[in-house]
Amino acid sequence: MPTTENRAYRKNLASHGLLYLGFEEHEIWVVNLSLTGLLAELKVKPQVNGIKDIFNALQVSPIVDFYLPDMRLAGEAEMVRAEATPHGFEIAIEFRNLSYDTDNLLYSRRAYRKNMTAPGHIVFNDTDYAFNTENVSVDGLMIRMLGRVEVPDGTVAKFDYKHLNLEGEVKVVWIDHDDISTLMGLQYLHMQRDYIKGIPNFSHPPLEAG
């Protein structure tokens, strides 16, 4: 009697990408891909505690960020299986939050934006405003505030964002409003932008096979 396999169709392919795990970007080689997830080989840097560190990171959180440049696909996924191999790990991940890079943001060398909702504070004209982030990158924040907040583009303000231990100054790059809130794009000033613990960069091409 014929049976029907429940899992989604998987396409075999040879493609590369990056996975953000344990506060580091790791090279991956995709074995196969489906609408719900992928199977890949994770290359581990040759260090004594490399494998142990990977397993420890997975114990803290199975949610990882990934970037597949060939498919212009990035986002968050859940690690559902990891098995040690002679060269690293074979991993299976299920997609949780996808961003299709239709406007070439990553290809134009702008940093990956991680969807993240957490509270913070920003000061405009000596008034403290509470906000929630919509997304976060190594370049800046997208925030939403209740009510209508009017400030011109280019305004510099002090902010703090305890979720990632960030504080300092930001510049308003753009602003938009709806009926109940203000959406704002902010760029960090006077901060090291290449590294924020917990946020991948993904703005450089993955390593070549070797």
Short mmCIF file of C-alpha atoms in Angstrom, two decimals:
data_model
loop_
_atom_site.label_atom_id
_atom_site.label_comp_id
_atom_site.label_asym_id
_atom_site.label_seq_id
_atom_site.Cartn_x
_atom_site.Cartn_y
_atom_site.Cartn_z
CA MET A 1 0.00 0.00 0.00
CA PRO A 2 1.58 3.33 -1.00
CA THR A 3 2.42 5.83 1.70
CA THR A 4 2.69 9.62 1.58
CA GLU A 5 5.66 11.27 3.19
CA ASN A 6 4.53 14.10 5.46
CA ARG A 7 7.58 16.33 5.32
CA ALA A 8 7.89 19.07 2.74
CA TYR A 9 9.61 18.39 -0.58
CA ARG A 10 13.35 18.98 -0.32
CA LYS A 11 15.49 20.10 -3.24
CA ASN A 12 19.11 18.97 -3.29
CA LEU A 13 21.51 21.80 -4.05
CA ALA A 14 25.03 23.01 -3.37
CA SER A 15 24.94 26.51 -1.94
CA HIS A 16 26.73 28.39 0.78
CA GLY A 17 25.68 30.79 3.52
CA LEU A 18 26.31 32.11 7.01
CA LEU A 19 24.86 31.10 10.36
CA TYR A 20 25.04 33.28 13.49
CA LEU A 21 25.55 31.04 16.51
CA GLY A 22 27.33 31.59 19.81
CA PHE A 23 27.84 35.29 18.93
CA GLU A 24 29.88 34.32 15.85
CA GLU A 25 29.22 33.95 12.14
CA HIS A 26 29.91 30.44 10.83
CA GLU A 27 30.11 29.24 7.25
CA ILE A 28 27.51 26.67 6.17
CA TRP A 29 27.08 24.59 3.03
CA VAL A 30 23.46 23.77 2.21
CA VAL A 31 22.72 20.10 1.44
CA ASN A 32 19.02 20.46 0.69
CA LEU A 33 16.30 23.05 1.09
CA SER A 34 12.51 22.98 1.49
CA LEU A 35 9.75 25.51 2.11
CA THR A 36 10.04 24.86 5.84
CA GLY A 37 13.78 24.56 6.46
CA LEU A 38 17.13 23.26 5.34
CA LEU A 39 19.83 20.68 6.00
CA ALA A 40 23.39 22.00 5.98
CA GLU A 41 26.98 21.32 6.97
CA LEU A 42 28.29 23.74 9.57
CA LYS A 43 32.02 24.36 9.36
CA VAL A 44 33.59 24.78 12.79
CA LYS A 45 36.77 26.79 13.20
CA PRO A 46 39.68 24.56 14.27
CA GLN A 47 39.85 25.22 17.98
CA VAL A 48 39.96 22.93 21.01
CA ASN A 49 36.56 23.92 22.40
CA GLY A 50 34.82 24.48 19.05
CA ILE A 51 32.38 21.58 19.24
CA LYS A 52 31.72 22.11 22.93
CA ASP A 53 31.04 25.80 22.36
CA ILE A 54 28.51 25.01 19.62
CA PHE A 55 26.58 22.61 21.82
CA ASN A 56 26.67 25.09 24.72
CA ALA A 57 25.28 27.82 22.45
CA LEU A 58 22.44 25.53 21.36
CA GLN A 59 21.60 24.83 24.98
CA VAL A 60 21.20 28.57 25.63
CA SER A 61 18.91 29.10 22.62
CA PRO A 62 18.10 26.97 19.56
CA ILE A 63 17.11 30.12 17.59
CA VAL A 64 19.77 31.18 15.08
CA ASP A 65 20.09 33.82 12.34
CA PHE A 66 21.05 32.77 8.82
CA TYR A 67 21.87 34.31 5.45
CA LEU A 68 21.78 32.51 2.08
CA PRO A 69 23.16 35.01 -0.49
CA ASP A 70 22.48 32.87 -3.58
CA MET A 71 18.75 32.90 -2.76
CA ARG A 72 18.72 36.40 -1.23
CA LEU A 73 17.15 34.85 1.84
CA ALA A 74 17.82 35.74 5.47
CA GLY A 75 16.05 35.50 8.80
CA GLU A 76 15.64 33.45 11.95
CA ALA A 77 15.35 29.69 12.27
CA GLU A 78 15.18 27.04 14.97
CA MET A 79 17.90 24.41 15.18
CA VAL A 80 16.05 21.07 15.43
CA ARG A 81 18.99 18.68 15.00
CA ALA A 82 22.79 18.84 15.17
CA GLU A 83 25.09 15.86 14.71
CA ALA A 84 28.88 15.97 14.92
CA THR A 85 30.83 15.03 11.76
CA PRO A 86 34.59 14.82 11.12
CA HIS A 87 34.57 18.39 9.75
CA GLY A 88 31.98 20.06 11.96
CA PHE A 89 28.23 19.46 12.20
CA GLU A 90 25.32 18.38 10.06
CA ILE A 91 22.45 20.62 11.13
CA ALA A 92 18.74 20.78 10.39
CA ILE A 93 16.93 24.07 10.90
CA GLU A 94 13.28 25.11 10.53
CA PHE A 95 12.48 28.60 9.29
CA ARG A 96 10.74 30.90 11.78
CA ASN A 97 11.04 34.44 10.43
CA LEU A 98 12.11 35.06 6.84
CA SER A 99 13.19 38.18 4.97
CA TYR A 100 13.36 37.97 1.18
CA ASP A 101 16.08 40.34 0.01
CA THR A 102 14.04 41.72 -2.88
CA ASP A 103 15.47 45.22 -2.62
CA ASN A 104 19.11 44.04 -2.53
CA LEU A 105 19.82 45.44 0.94
CA LEU A 106 22.46 42.85 1.71
CA TYR A 107 23.89 42.94 -1.80
CA SER A 108 24.44 46.69 -1.48
CA ARG A 109 26.56 45.94 1.63
CA ARG A 110 23.99 47.21 4.14
CA ALA A 111 23.77 45.15 7.31
CA TYR A 112 21.25 42.44 8.10
CA ARG A 113 18.27 43.65 10.12
CA LYS A 114 17.16 41.33 12.91
CA ASN A 115 13.48 41.52 13.85
CA MET A 116 13.50 42.26 17.57
CA THR A 117 10.85 43.78 19.83
CA ALA A 118 12.10 45.22 23.11
CA PRO A 119 11.68 48.54 24.97
CA GLY A 120 14.05 51.50 25.10
CA HIS A 121 14.12 55.26 25.69
CA ILE A 122 15.09 58.24 23.56
CA VAL A 123 15.25 61.98 24.38
CA PHE A 124 13.97 64.70 22.03
CA ASN A 125 13.89 68.35 23.17
CA ASP A 126 14.50 67.37 26.81
CA THR A 127 11.51 64.99 26.73
CA ASP A 128 11.96 61.27 27.35
CA TYR A 129 10.03 58.98 25.00
CA ALA A 130 9.55 55.23 25.40
CA PHE A 131 9.86 53.09 22.28
CA ASN A 132 9.79 49.50 21.12
CA THR A 133 12.16 48.30 18.44
CA GLU A 134 10.86 46.83 15.19
CA ASN A 135 14.28 45.62 14.04
CA VAL A 136 17.94 46.07 14.96
CA SER A 137 21.17 45.99 12.96
CA VAL A 138 24.82 46.82 13.52
CA ASP A 139 24.08 50.17 11.82
CA GLY A 140 20.99 51.31 13.71
CA LEU A 141 17.46 50.75 14.96
CA MET A 142 13.92 50.97 13.65
CA ILE A 143 11.68 52.07 16.52
CA ARG A 144 7.99 52.70 17.09
CA MET A 145 6.57 55.20 19.61
CA LEU A 146 2.95 55.74 20.59
CA GLY A 147 1.47 59.05 19.47
CA ARG A 148 2.79 61.57 16.97
CA VAL A 149 6.36 62.71 17.55
CA GLU A 150 7.56 65.51 15.26
CA VAL A 151 11.32 65.87 14.75
CA PRO A 152 13.22 66.72 11.56
CA ASP A 153 15.46 64.27 9.74
CA GLY A 154 19.03 64.61 10.95
CA THR A 155 18.07 65.26 14.58
CA VAL A 156 20.65 63.84 17.02
CA ALA A 157 19.31 62.32 20.25
CA LYS A 158 20.49 60.31 23.24
CA PHE A 159 19.04 56.81 23.68
CA ASP A 160 19.36 53.64 25.71
CA TYR A 161 18.38 50.10 24.79
CA LYS A 162 18.98 47.77 27.73
CA HIS A 163 18.06 44.63 25.81
CA LEU A 164 21.43 44.80 24.01
CA ASN A 165 23.22 47.04 26.54
CA LEU A 166 23.33 49.90 24.05
CA GLU A 167 23.37 53.59 24.89
CA GLY A 168 24.73 56.75 23.32
CA GLU A 169 23.64 58.97 20.46
CA VAL A 170 21.65 58.27 17.31
CA LYS A 171 20.65 60.32 14.28
CA VAL A 172 17.12 60.32 12.86
CA VAL A 173 17.43 59.10 9.26
CA TRP A 174 13.72 58.99 8.41
CA ILE A 175 10.35 59.31 10.13
CA ASP A 176 6.80 58.17 9.34
CA HIS A 177 3.45 58.33 11.10
CA ASP A 178 0.19 56.41 11.20
CA ASP A 179 -3.00 57.15 13.14
CA ILE A 180 -1.63 56.08 16.53
CA SER A 181 2.16 55.90 16.36
CA THR A 182 5.45 57.20 15.00
CA LEU A 183 7.90 54.94 13.15
CA MET A 184 11.52 56.10 13.01
CA GLY A 185 14.80 54.93 11.51
CA LEU A 186 17.85 55.70 13.65
CA GLN A 187 21.57 55.51 12.85
CA TYR A 188 24.16 54.99 15.59
CA LEU A 189 26.67 57.78 16.18
CA HIS A 190 30.06 57.48 17.92
CA MET A 191 29.62 53.72 18.37
CA GLN A 192 31.53 50.69 17.12
CA ARG A 193 29.23 49.43 14.38
CA ASP A 194 30.97 46.29 13.19
CA TYR A 195 30.12 44.30 16.32
CA ILE A 196 27.08 44.28 18.58
CA LYS A 197 26.78 41.18 20.71
CA GLY A 198 23.68 39.27 19.63
CA ILE A 199 23.28 40.92 16.20
CA PRO A 200 24.94 39.42 13.10
CA ASN A 201 26.52 41.60 10.46
CA PHE A 202 26.03 39.42 7.36
CA SER A 203 27.21 42.33 5.18
CA HIS A 204 30.28 40.51 3.88
CA PRO A 205 30.30 37.56 1.45
CA PRO A 206 30.67 34.07 2.94
CA LEU A 207 34.04 32.39 2.85
CA GLU A 208 35.05 30.39 -0.17
CA ALA A 209 35.21 26.63 0.03
CA GLY A 210 38.54 25.29 1.01
#
